Amino acid sequence: MADFDDKKNSATSKAIIFLVEDRSTQAELIVLLLNKIGFNKVRVFLDANSALEAFHDNPEAVDMIISDFNMPEMSGVDLLIAVRTSKFNNKVPFVVVSGIHNTNAALTASHHGADAFIAKPFDHYKLAEKIKPLLLHQSVSLT
């Protein structure tokens, strides 16, 4: 089980996370879960195109992307592919979340370079278990 005594840890308190979720109520819930485990710098995007534009504007300003799998216009996997083929910060940790509970969604995300896949619904323990190690192993210093 994840240790939550380190909420003020610099890796969590300084990390900037892009959260891409087309349903605002889901986005609010995920932000609350991220806050609960010490991530307070979360930028919410309700569509992948806006997130990609912000990423291209300043790719070094994001430490992790958490994106829904299934969204209108541009899916989370399409966003993942765009980030992974970018010239800058293309190794940024990328987590795909989905309400689709089958192995095809996870395999598709993994095939295109996702660092983790989390099936909805999830709690803060599961979220911490998946994302904290990714930031700890990230080559970009968060200090």
mmCIF file of N, CA and C in Angstrom:
data_model
loop_
_atom_site.group_PDB
_atom_site.id
_atom_site.type_symbol
_atom_site.label_atom_id
_atom_site.label_comp_id
_atom_site.label_asym_id
_atom_site.label_seq_id
_atom_site.Cartn_x
_atom_site.Cartn_y
_atom_site.Cartn_z
ATOM 1 N N MET A 1 0.838 -1.188 0.000
ATOM 2 C CA MET A 1 0.000 0.000 0.000
ATOM 3 C C MET A 1 0.880 1.248 0.000
ATOM 4 N N ALA A 2 0.453 2.268 -0.685
ATOM 5 C CA ALA A 2 1.225 3.494 -0.822
ATOM 6 C C ALA A 2 1.315 4.232 0.503
ATOM 7 N N ASP A 3 2.412 4.945 0.663
ATOM 8 C CA ASP A 3 2.638 5.733 1.864
ATOM 9 C C ASP A 3 2.180 7.162 1.594
ATOM 10 N N PHE A 4 1.229 7.647 2.382
ATOM 11 C CA PHE A 4 0.712 8.985 2.165
ATOM 12 C C PHE A 4 1.258 9.995 3.160
ATOM 13 N N ASP A 5 2.238 9.599 3.957
ATOM 14 C CA ASP A 5 2.834 10.529 4.895
ATOM 15 C C ASP A 5 3.726 11.542 4.194
ATOM 16 N N ASP A 6 4.046 11.298 2.929
ATOM 17 C CA ASP A 6 4.951 12.184 2.216
ATOM 18 C C ASP A 6 4.201 13.157 1.313
ATOM 19 N N LYS A 7 3.016 13.593 1.726
ATOM 20 C CA LYS A 7 2.206 14.498 0.907
ATOM 21 C C LYS A 7 2.970 15.759 0.522
ATOM 22 N N LYS A 8 3.884 16.195 1.368
ATOM 23 C CA LYS A 8 4.633 17.408 1.093
ATOM 24 C C LYS A 8 5.923 17.111 0.337
ATOM 25 N N ASN A 9 6.141 15.882 -0.053
ATOM 26 C CA ASN A 9 7.310 15.475 -0.812
ATOM 27 C C ASN A 9 7.454 16.382 -2.024
ATOM 28 N N SER A 10 8.690 16.798 -2.321
ATOM 29 C CA SER A 10 8.881 17.749 -3.412
ATOM 30 C C SER A 10 8.453 17.188 -4.759
ATOM 31 N N ALA A 11 8.614 15.887 -4.970
ATOM 32 C CA ALA A 11 8.208 15.299 -6.253
ATOM 33 C C ALA A 11 6.711 15.443 -6.468
ATOM 34 N N THR A 12 5.942 15.308 -5.413
ATOM 35 C CA THR A 12 4.495 15.435 -5.569
ATOM 36 C C THR A 12 4.052 16.890 -5.504
ATOM 37 N N SER A 13 4.621 17.662 -4.602
ATOM 38 C CA SER A 13 4.141 19.030 -4.436
ATOM 39 C C SER A 13 4.547 19.940 -5.589
ATOM 40 N N LYS A 14 5.614 19.602 -6.311
ATOM 41 C CA LYS A 14 6.072 20.449 -7.410
ATOM 42 C C LYS A 14 5.658 19.946 -8.785
ATOM 43 N N ALA A 15 5.202 18.727 -8.878
ATOM 44 C CA ALA A 15 4.862 18.146 -10.179
ATOM 45 C C ALA A 15 3.642 18.829 -10.788
ATOM 46 N N ILE A 16 3.741 19.113 -12.066
ATOM 47 C CA ILE A 16 2.620 19.684 -12.811
ATOM 48 C C ILE A 16 2.006 18.570 -13.648
ATOM 49 N N ILE A 17 0.733 18.321 -13.395
ATOM 50 C CA ILE A 17 0.023 17.244 -14.082
ATOM 51 C C ILE A 17 -1.026 17.836 -15.007
ATOM 52 N N PHE A 18 -1.035 17.357 -16.240
ATOM 53 C CA PHE A 18 -2.121 17.672 -17.170
ATOM 54 C C PHE A 18 -3.136 16.546 -17.042
ATOM 55 N N LEU A 19 -4.349 16.887 -16.672
ATOM 56 C CA LEU A 19 -5.439 15.923 -16.591
ATOM 57 C C LEU A 19 -6.390 16.191 -17.756
ATOM 58 N N VAL A 20 -6.572 15.174 -18.586
ATOM 59 C CA VAL A 20 -7.418 15.312 -19.771
ATOM 60 C C VAL A 20 -8.608 14.370 -19.610
ATOM 61 N N GLU A 21 -9.768 14.955 -19.380
ATOM 62 C CA GLU A 21 -10.989 14.180 -19.108
ATOM 63 C C GLU A 21 -12.165 14.984 -19.631
ATOM 64 N N ASP A 22 -12.933 14.412 -20.546
ATOM 65 C CA ASP A 22 -14.020 15.156 -21.182
ATOM 66 C C ASP A 22 -15.245 15.350 -20.296
ATOM 67 N N ARG A 23 -15.386 14.579 -19.259
ATOM 68 C CA ARG A 23 -16.530 14.745 -18.347
ATOM 69 C C ARG A 23 -16.069 15.517 -17.114
ATOM 70 N N SER A 24 -16.643 16.691 -16.919
ATOM 71 C CA SER A 24 -16.185 17.579 -15.849
ATOM 72 C C SER A 24 -16.343 16.966 -14.460
ATOM 73 N N THR A 25 -17.401 16.195 -14.230
ATOM 74 C CA THR A 25 -17.564 15.581 -12.903
ATOM 75 C C THR A 25 -16.466 14.553 -12.643
ATOM 76 N N GLN A 26 -16.088 13.793 -13.660
ATOM 77 C CA GLN A 26 -14.976 12.843 -13.518
ATOM 78 C C GLN A 26 -13.670 13.593 -13.275
ATOM 79 N N ALA A 27 -13.469 14.688 -14.000
ATOM 80 C CA ALA A 27 -12.256 15.487 -13.832
ATOM 81 C C ALA A 27 -12.154 16.012 -12.400
ATOM 82 N N GLU A 28 -13.266 16.519 -11.872
ATOM 83 C CA GLU A 28 -13.273 17.031 -10.499
ATOM 84 C C GLU A 28 -12.928 15.938 -9.501
ATOM 85 N N LEU A 29 -13.464 14.759 -9.695
ATOM 86 C CA LEU A 29 -13.182 13.636 -8.807
ATOM 87 C C LEU A 29 -11.707 13.252 -8.860
ATOM 88 N N ILE A 30 -11.144 13.183 -10.050
ATOM 89 C CA ILE A 30 -9.735 12.810 -10.178
ATOM 90 C C ILE A 30 -8.839 13.882 -9.569
ATOM 91 N N VAL A 31 -9.192 15.150 -9.737
ATOM 92 C CA VAL A 31 -8.421 16.230 -9.104
ATOM 93 C C VAL A 31 -8.440 16.061 -7.589
ATOM 94 N N LEU A 32 -9.597 15.751 -7.017
ATOM 95 C CA LEU A 32 -9.681 15.525 -5.568
ATOM 96 C C LEU A 32 -8.780 14.372 -5.139
ATOM 97 N N LEU A 33 -8.767 13.296 -5.910
ATOM 98 C CA LEU A 33 -7.903 12.157 -5.590
ATOM 99 C C LEU A 33 -6.433 12.545 -5.695
ATOM 100 N N LEU A 34 -6.080 13.305 -6.720
ATOM 101 C CA LEU A 34 -4.693 13.758 -6.869
ATOM 102 C C LEU A 34 -4.294 14.659 -5.708
ATOM 103 N N ASN A 35 -5.179 15.571 -5.320
ATOM 104 C CA ASN A 35 -4.910 16.441 -4.172
ATOM 105 C C ASN A 35 -4.703 15.634 -2.901
ATOM 106 N N LYS A 36 -5.492 14.590 -2.743
ATOM 107 C CA LYS A 36 -5.417 13.751 -1.545
ATOM 108 C C LYS A 36 -4.055 13.073 -1.406
ATOM 109 N N ILE A 37 -3.402 12.801 -2.534
ATOM 110 C CA ILE A 37 -2.088 12.150 -2.468
ATOM 111 C C ILE A 37 -0.943 13.141 -2.682
ATOM 112 N N GLY A 38 -1.262 14.440 -2.599
ATOM 113 C CA GLY A 38 -0.215 15.452 -2.576
ATOM 114 C C GLY A 38 0.061 16.181 -3.874
ATOM 115 N N PHE A 39 -0.692 15.909 -4.918
ATOM 116 C CA PHE A 39 -0.499 16.610 -6.190
ATOM 117 C C PHE A 39 -1.478 17.772 -6.257
ATOM 118 N N ASN A 40 -0.948 18.985 -6.193
ATOM 119 C CA ASN A 40 -1.803 20.164 -6.139
ATOM 120 C C ASN A 40 -1.713 21.044 -7.375
ATOM 121 N N LYS A 41 -0.792 20.727 -8.270
ATOM 122 C CA LYS A 41 -0.635 21.511 -9.499
ATOM 123 C C LYS A 41 -1.191 20.699 -10.665
ATOM 124 N N VAL A 42 -2.502 20.764 -10.806
ATOM 125 C CA VAL A 42 -3.198 19.987 -11.830
ATOM 126 C C VAL A 42 -3.902 20.949 -12.780
ATOM 127 N N ARG A 43 -3.576 20.830 -14.059
ATOM 128 C CA ARG A 43 -4.271 21.602 -15.096
ATOM 129 C C ARG A 43 -5.270 20.677 -15.760
ATOM 130 N N VAL A 44 -6.525 21.069 -15.751
ATOM 131 C CA VAL A 44 -7.592 20.234 -16.309
ATOM 132 C C VAL A 44 -7.934 20.709 -17.718
ATOM 133 N N PHE A 45 -8.023 19.736 -18.617
ATOM 134 C CA PHE A 45 -8.442 19.983 -19.994
ATOM 135 C C PHE A 45 -9.634 19.082 -20.280
ATOM 136 N N LEU A 46 -10.694 19.657 -20.827
ATOM 137 C CA LEU A 46 -11.895 18.879 -21.118
ATOM 138 C C LEU A 46 -11.875 18.263 -22.512
ATOM 139 N N ASP A 47 -10.798 18.511 -23.240
ATOM 140 C CA ASP A 47 -10.625 17.849 -24.536
ATOM 141 C C ASP A 47 -9.132 17.707 -24.825
ATOM 142 N N ALA A 48 -8.806 16.704 -25.612
ATOM 143 C CA ALA A 48 -7.406 16.384 -25.894
ATOM 144 C C ALA A 48 -6.739 17.439 -26.772
ATOM 145 N N ASN A 49 -7.495 18.065 -27.654
ATOM 146 C CA ASN A 49 -6.903 19.096 -28.516
ATOM 147 C C ASN A 49 -6.354 20.262 -27.702
ATOM 148 N N SER A 50 -7.088 20.703 -26.693
ATOM 149 C CA SER A 50 -6.621 21.794 -25.830
ATOM 150 C C SER A 50 -5.376 21.382 -25.054
ATOM 151 N N ALA A 51 -5.366 20.154 -24.572
ATOM 152 C CA ALA A 51 -4.198 19.654 -23.839
ATOM 153 C C ALA A 51 -2.981 19.590 -24.747
ATOM 154 N N LEU A 52 -3.168 19.115 -25.960
ATOM 155 C CA LEU A 52 -2.053 19.018 -26.905
ATOM 156 C C LEU A 52 -1.513 20.398 -27.254
ATOM 157 N N GLU A 53 -2.403 21.354 -27.432
ATOM 158 C CA GLU A 53 -1.975 22.727 -27.716
ATOM 159 C C GLU A 53 -1.145 23.282 -26.556
ATOM 160 N N ALA A 54 -1.601 23.080 -25.326
ATOM 161 C CA ALA A 54 -0.855 23.547 -24.155
ATOM 162 C C ALA A 54 0.485 22.824 -24.040
ATOM 163 N N PHE A 55 0.495 21.542 -24.353
ATOM 164 C CA PHE A 55 1.741 20.771 -24.323
ATOM 165 C C PHE A 55 2.726 21.323 -25.354
ATOM 166 N N HIS A 56 2.259 21.589 -26.565
ATOM 167 C CA HIS A 56 3.139 22.123 -27.609
ATOM 168 C C HIS A 56 3.623 23.529 -27.272
ATOM 169 N N ASP A 57 2.793 24.318 -26.593
ATOM 170 C CA ASP A 57 3.187 25.675 -26.208
ATOM 171 C C ASP A 57 4.346 25.669 -25.225
ATOM 172 N N ASN A 58 4.372 24.684 -24.328
ATOM 173 C CA ASN A 58 5.431 24.618 -23.317
ATOM 174 C C ASN A 58 5.599 23.179 -22.838
ATOM 175 N N PRO A 59 6.231 22.325 -23.648
ATOM 176 C CA PRO A 59 6.313 20.898 -23.310
ATOM 177 C C PRO A 59 7.078 20.602 -22.025
ATOM 178 N N GLU A 60 8.015 21.449 -21.670
ATOM 179 C CA GLU A 60 8.807 21.192 -20.463
ATOM 180 C C GLU A 60 8.051 21.563 -19.188
ATOM 181 N N ALA A 61 6.885 22.198 -19.332
ATOM 182 C CA ALA A 61 6.117 22.630 -18.161
ATOM 183 C C ALA A 61 5.186 21.552 -17.639
ATOM 184 N N VAL A 62 5.253 20.357 -18.197
ATOM 185 C CA VAL A 62 4.381 19.275 -17.730
ATOM 186 C C VAL A 62 5.243 18.100 -17.281
ATOM 187 N N ASP A 63 4.911 17.570 -16.107
ATOM 188 C CA ASP A 63 5.662 16.448 -15.544
ATOM 189 C C ASP A 63 4.951 15.119 -15.726
ATOM 190 N N MET A 64 3.649 15.157 -16.018
ATOM 191 C CA MET A 64 2.886 13.933 -16.238
ATOM 192 C C MET A 64 1.573 14.299 -16.925
ATOM 193 N N ILE A 65 1.110 13.377 -17.765
ATOM 194 C CA ILE A 65 -0.204 13.529 -18.392
ATOM 195 C C ILE A 65 -1.055 12.337 -17.978
ATOM 196 N N ILE A 66 -2.251 12.630 -17.496
ATOM 197 C CA ILE A 66 -3.239 11.595 -17.189
ATOM 198 C C ILE A 66 -4.420 11.875 -18.107
ATOM 199 N N SER A 67 -4.744 10.903 -18.952
ATOM 200 C CA SER A 67 -5.787 11.135 -19.949
ATOM 201 C C SER A 67 -6.804 10.012 -19.977
ATOM 202 N N ASP A 68 -8.060 10.407 -20.158
ATOM 203 C CA ASP A 68 -9.118 9.441 -20.401
ATOM 204 C C ASP A 68 -8.847 8.761 -21.738
ATOM 205 N N PHE A 69 -9.257 7.520 -21.856
ATOM 206 C CA PHE A 69 -9.055 6.730 -23.067
ATOM 207 C C PHE A 69 -10.009 7.151 -24.174
ATOM 208 N N ASN A 70 -11.288 7.243 -23.836
ATOM 209 C CA ASN A 70 -12.333 7.447 -24.829
ATOM 210 C C ASN A 70 -12.905 8.854 -24.709
ATOM 211 N N MET A 71 -12.578 9.705 -25.690
ATOM 212 C CA MET A 71 -13.091 11.070 -25.713
ATOM 213 C C MET A 71 -13.487 11.417 -27.141
ATOM 214 N N PRO A 72 -14.423 12.363 -27.298
ATOM 215 C CA PRO A 72 -14.811 12.768 -28.653
ATOM 216 C C PRO A 72 -13.677 13.541 -29.341
ATOM 217 N N GLU A 73 -13.726 13.594 -30.625
ATOM 218 C CA GLU A 73 -12.770 14.298 -31.484
ATOM 219 C C GLU A 73 -11.385 13.671 -31.449
ATOM 220 N N MET A 74 -10.674 13.770 -30.354
ATOM 221 C CA MET A 74 -9.344 13.177 -30.229
ATOM 222 C C MET A 74 -9.334 12.297 -28.989
ATOM 223 N N SER A 75 -9.033 11.027 -29.175
ATOM 224 C CA SER A 75 -9.024 10.090 -28.044
ATOM 225 C C SER A 75 -7.752 10.257 -27.216
ATOM 226 N N GLY A 76 -7.748 9.639 -26.063
ATOM 227 C CA GLY A 76 -6.554 9.638 -25.230
ATOM 228 C C GLY A 76 -5.378 8.963 -25.913
ATOM 229 N N VAL A 77 -5.649 7.930 -26.693
ATOM 230 C CA VAL A 77 -4.574 7.246 -27.426
ATOM 231 C C VAL A 77 -4.032 8.148 -28.530
ATOM 232 N N ASP A 78 -4.903 8.888 -29.203
ATOM 233 C CA ASP A 78 -4.434 9.841 -30.216
ATOM 234 C C ASP A 78 -3.553 10.916 -29.577
ATOM 235 N N LEU A 79 -3.945 11.378 -28.400
ATOM 236 C CA LEU A 79 -3.127 12.343 -27.667
ATOM 237 C C LEU A 79 -1.788 11.717 -27.300
ATOM 238 N N LEU A 80 -1.816 10.505 -26.812
ATOM 239 C CA LEU A 80 -0.593 9.784 -26.461
ATOM 240 C C LEU A 80 0.349 9.690 -27.662
ATOM 241 N N ILE A 81 -0.178 9.318 -28.807
ATOM 242 C CA ILE A 81 0.641 9.210 -30.021
ATOM 243 C C ILE A 81 1.246 10.569 -30.381
ATOM 244 N N ALA A 82 0.459 11.628 -30.291
ATOM 245 C CA ALA A 82 0.957 12.975 -30.601
ATOM 246 C C ALA A 82 2.072 13.388 -29.648
ATOM 247 N N VAL A 83 1.922 13.067 -28.371
ATOM 248 C CA VAL A 83 2.955 13.402 -27.385
ATOM 249 C C VAL A 83 4.216 12.579 -27.638
ATOM 250 N N ARG A 84 4.052 11.288 -27.875
ATOM 251 C CA ARG A 84 5.209 10.409 -28.076
ATOM 252 C C ARG A 84 5.972 10.732 -29.360
ATOM 253 N N THR A 85 5.317 11.334 -30.345
ATOM 254 C CA THR A 85 6.005 11.692 -31.588
ATOM 255 C C THR A 85 6.456 13.150 -31.599
ATOM 256 N N SER A 86 6.262 13.844 -30.494
ATOM 257 C CA SER A 86 6.694 15.229 -30.372
ATOM 258 C C SER A 86 8.219 15.297 -30.294
ATOM 259 N N LYS A 87 8.769 16.430 -30.702
ATOM 260 C CA LYS A 87 10.225 16.620 -30.633
ATOM 261 C C LYS A 87 10.699 16.876 -29.204
ATOM 262 N N PHE A 88 9.823 17.365 -28.351
ATOM 263 C CA PHE A 88 10.218 17.787 -27.015
ATOM 264 C C PHE A 88 9.428 17.054 -25.938
ATOM 265 N N ASN A 89 10.114 16.651 -24.904
ATOM 266 C CA ASN A 89 9.511 16.026 -23.721
ATOM 267 C C ASN A 89 8.598 14.857 -24.088
ATOM 268 N N ASN A 90 8.999 14.086 -25.095
ATOM 269 C CA ASN A 90 8.154 12.979 -25.547
ATOM 270 C C ASN A 90 8.212 11.762 -24.635
ATOM 271 N N LYS A 91 9.030 11.831 -23.600
ATOM 272 C CA LYS A 91 9.106 10.745 -22.619
ATOM 273 C C LYS A 91 8.339 11.082 -21.337
ATOM 274 N N VAL A 92 7.588 12.178 -21.362
ATOM 275 C CA VAL A 92 6.805 12.565 -20.186
ATOM 276 C C VAL A 92 5.921 11.386 -19.772
ATOM 277 N N PRO A 93 5.877 11.065 -18.484
ATOM 278 C CA PRO A 93 5.009 9.966 -18.052
ATOM 279 C C PRO A 93 3.564 10.206 -18.486
ATOM 280 N N PHE A 94 2.966 9.161 -19.056
ATOM 281 C CA PHE A 94 1.617 9.270 -19.606
ATOM 282 C C PHE A 94 0.789 8.110 -19.070
ATOM 283 N N VAL A 95 -0.299 8.445 -18.375
ATOM 284 C CA VAL A 95 -1.183 7.448 -17.775
ATOM 285 C C VAL A 95 -2.546 7.541 -18.451
ATOM 286 N N VAL A 96 -3.051 6.406 -18.881
ATOM 287 C CA VAL A 96 -4.374 6.348 -19.499
ATOM 288 C C VAL A 96 -5.353 5.773 -18.484
ATOM 289 N N VAL A 97 -6.492 6.445 -18.326
ATOM 290 C CA VAL A 97 -7.555 5.946 -17.454
ATOM 291 C C VAL A 97 -8.778 5.659 -18.318
ATOM 292 N N SER A 98 -9.533 4.637 -17.929
ATOM 293 C CA SER A 98 -10.675 4.277 -18.762
ATOM 294 C C SER A 98 -11.741 3.531 -17.991
ATOM 295 N N GLY A 99 -12.972 3.787 -18.384
ATOM 296 C CA GLY A 99 -14.097 3.024 -17.870
ATOM 297 C C GLY A 99 -14.319 1.748 -18.668
ATOM 298 N N ILE A 100 -13.542 1.583 -19.723
ATOM 299 C CA ILE A 100 -13.615 0.368 -20.538
ATOM 300 C C ILE A 100 -12.821 -0.716 -19.821
ATOM 301 N N HIS A 101 -13.499 -1.768 -19.428
ATOM 302 C CA HIS A 101 -12.863 -2.819 -18.633
ATOM 303 C C HIS A 101 -12.550 -4.035 -19.495
ATOM 304 N N ASN A 102 -11.626 -3.858 -20.417
ATOM 305 C CA ASN A 102 -11.161 -5.017 -21.171
ATOM 306 C C ASN A 102 -9.675 -4.869 -21.449
ATOM 307 N N THR A 103 -9.044 -5.962 -21.753
ATOM 308 C CA THR A 103 -7.597 -5.931 -21.947
ATOM 309 C C THR A 103 -7.204 -5.221 -23.233
ATOM 310 N N ASN A 104 -8.102 -5.134 -24.208
ATOM 311 C CA ASN A 104 -7.764 -4.442 -25.456
ATOM 312 C C ASN A 104 -7.428 -2.974 -25.224
ATOM 313 N N ALA A 105 -8.172 -2.302 -24.360
ATOM 314 C CA ALA A 105 -7.901 -0.892 -24.076
ATOM 315 C C ALA A 105 -6.522 -0.736 -23.448
ATOM 316 N N ALA A 106 -6.216 -1.570 -22.474
ATOM 317 C CA ALA A 106 -4.909 -1.508 -21.816
ATOM 318 C C ALA A 106 -3.786 -1.844 -22.787
ATOM 319 N N LEU A 107 -3.994 -2.852 -23.618
ATOM 320 C CA LEU A 107 -2.974 -3.245 -24.595
ATOM 321 C C LEU A 107 -2.757 -2.155 -25.640
ATOM 322 N N THR A 108 -3.826 -1.529 -26.081
ATOM 323 C CA THR A 108 -3.708 -0.438 -27.050
ATOM 324 C C THR A 108 -2.902 0.712 -26.463
ATOM 325 N N ALA A 109 -3.226 1.092 -25.238
ATOM 326 C CA ALA A 109 -2.497 2.174 -24.576
ATOM 327 C C ALA A 109 -1.022 1.809 -24.410
ATOM 328 N N SER A 110 -0.757 0.613 -23.959
ATOM 329 C CA SER A 110 0.618 0.157 -23.760
ATOM 330 C C SER A 110 1.385 0.119 -25.083
ATOM 331 N N HIS A 111 0.751 -0.384 -26.114
ATOM 332 C CA HIS A 111 1.380 -0.482 -27.436
ATOM 333 C C HIS A 111 1.840 0.881 -27.946
ATOM 334 N N HIS A 112 1.095 1.920 -27.617
ATOM 335 C CA HIS A 112 1.424 3.256 -28.097
ATOM 336 C C HIS A 112 2.282 4.052 -27.113
ATOM 337 N N GLY A 113 2.745 3.415 -26.049
ATOM 338 C CA GLY A 113 3.710 4.061 -25.170
ATOM 339 C C GLY A 113 3.200 4.575 -23.849
ATOM 340 N N ALA A 114 1.999 4.192 -23.443
ATOM 341 C CA ALA A 114 1.513 4.608 -22.119
ATOM 342 C C ALA A 114 2.369 3.957 -21.040
ATOM 343 N N ASP A 115 2.641 4.702 -20.000
ATOM 344 C CA ASP A 115 3.428 4.183 -18.883
ATOM 345 C C ASP A 115 2.575 3.385 -17.918
ATOM 346 N N ALA A 116 1.275 3.668 -17.899
ATOM 347 C CA ALA A 116 0.366 2.943 -17.002
ATOM 348 C C ALA A 116 -1.055 3.064 -17.538
ATOM 349 N N PHE A 117 -1.881 2.130 -17.109
ATOM 350 C CA PHE A 117 -3.301 2.112 -17.457
ATOM 351 C C PHE A 117 -4.060 1.856 -16.166
ATOM 352 N N ILE A 118 -5.072 2.676 -15.901
ATOM 353 C CA ILE A 118 -5.877 2.510 -14.691
ATOM 354 C C ILE A 118 -7.345 2.414 -15.102
ATOM 355 N N ALA A 119 -7.994 1.338 -14.695
ATOM 356 C CA ALA A 119 -9.418 1.156 -14.983
ATOM 357 C C ALA A 119 -10.245 1.937 -13.967
ATOM 358 N N LYS A 120 -11.256 2.657 -14.457
ATOM 359 C CA LYS A 120 -12.197 3.361 -13.583
ATOM 360 C C LYS A 120 -13.226 2.356 -13.085
ATOM 361 N N PRO A 121 -13.751 2.538 -11.922
ATOM 362 C CA PRO A 121 -13.395 3.549 -10.930
ATOM 363 C C PRO A 121 -12.128 3.141 -10.178
ATOM 364 N N PHE A 122 -11.450 4.126 -9.630
ATOM 365 C CA PHE A 122 -10.256 3.861 -8.833
ATOM 366 C C PHE A 122 -10.236 4.808 -7.648
ATOM 367 N N ASP A 123 -9.472 4.435 -6.625
ATOM 368 C CA ASP A 123 -9.354 5.276 -5.436
ATOM 369 C C ASP A 123 -7.961 5.894 -5.393
ATOM 370 N N HIS A 124 -7.708 6.693 -4.363
ATOM 371 C CA HIS A 124 -6.423 7.377 -4.271
ATOM 372 C C HIS A 124 -5.263 6.411 -4.049
ATOM 373 N N TYR A 125 -5.523 5.267 -3.433
ATOM 374 C CA TYR A 125 -4.458 4.279 -3.246
ATOM 375 C C TYR A 125 -3.986 3.735 -4.590
ATOM 376 N N LYS A 126 -4.926 3.367 -5.440
ATOM 377 C CA LYS A 126 -4.589 2.832 -6.761
ATOM 378 C C LYS A 126 -3.894 3.897 -7.601
ATOM 379 N N LEU A 127 -4.393 5.118 -7.525
ATOM 380 C CA LEU A 127 -3.798 6.220 -8.270
ATOM 381 C C LEU A 127 -2.352 6.446 -7.830
ATOM 382 N N ALA A 128 -2.129 6.507 -6.531
ATOM 383 C CA ALA A 128 -0.774 6.709 -6.006
ATOM 384 C C ALA A 128 0.145 5.564 -6.396
ATOM 385 N N GLU A 129 -0.370 4.349 -6.319
ATOM 386 C CA GLU A 129 0.416 3.160 -6.659
ATOM 387 C C GLU A 129 0.915 3.219 -8.099
ATOM 388 N N LYS A 130 0.120 3.770 -8.984
ATOM 389 C CA LYS A 130 0.481 3.835 -10.401
ATOM 390 C C LYS A 130 1.333 5.046 -10.763
ATOM 391 N N ILE A 131 1.028 6.220 -10.190
ATOM 392 C CA ILE A 131 1.701 7.421 -10.687
ATOM 393 C C ILE A 131 2.941 7.841 -9.911
ATOM 394 N N LYS A 132 2.983 7.606 -8.611
ATOM 395 C CA LYS A 132 4.155 8.052 -7.854
ATOM 396 C C LYS A 132 5.456 7.419 -8.344
ATOM 397 N N PRO A 133 5.494 6.119 -8.616
ATOM 398 C CA PRO A 133 6.750 5.545 -9.123
ATOM 399 C C PRO A 133 7.183 6.149 -10.462
ATOM 400 N N LEU A 134 6.239 6.542 -11.283
ATOM 401 C CA LEU A 134 6.582 7.137 -12.571
ATOM 402 C C LEU A 134 7.295 8.464 -12.391
ATOM 403 N N LEU A 135 6.863 9.253 -11.433
ATOM 404 C CA LEU A 135 7.517 10.534 -11.184
ATOM 405 C C LEU A 135 8.866 10.345 -10.506
ATOM 406 N N LEU A 136 8.974 9.350 -9.652
ATOM 407 C CA LEU A 136 10.245 9.099 -8.976
ATOM 408 C C LEU A 136 11.316 8.637 -9.948
ATOM 409 N N HIS A 137 10.918 7.955 -11.014
ATOM 410 C CA HIS A 137 11.871 7.452 -11.998
ATOM 411 C C HIS A 137 12.035 8.380 -13.195
ATOM 412 N N GLN A 138 11.332 9.467 -13.186
ATOM 413 C CA GLN A 138 11.405 10.421 -14.287
ATOM 414 C C GLN A 138 12.785 11.064 -14.315
ATOM 415 N N SER A 139 13.348 11.221 -15.486
ATOM 416 C CA SER A 139 14.688 11.792 -15.605
ATOM 417 C C SER A 139 14.701 13.299 -15.384
ATOM 418 N N VAL A 140 13.574 13.969 -15.580
ATOM 419 C CA VAL A 140 13.499 15.404 -15.368
ATOM 420 C C VAL A 140 13.421 15.678 -13.877
ATOM 421 N N SER A 141 14.291 16.540 -13.382
ATOM 422 C CA SER A 141 14.292 16.867 -11.957
ATOM 423 C C SER A 141 13.128 17.784 -11.634
ATOM 424 N N LEU A 142 12.425 17.454 -10.572
ATOM 425 C CA LEU A 142 11.283 18.274 -10.152
ATOM 426 C C LEU A 142 11.661 19.231 -9.033
ATOM 427 N N THR A 143 12.914 19.291 -8.697
ATOM 428 C CA THR A 143 13.326 20.167 -7.597
ATOM 429 C C THR A 143 13.780 21.504 -8.086
#
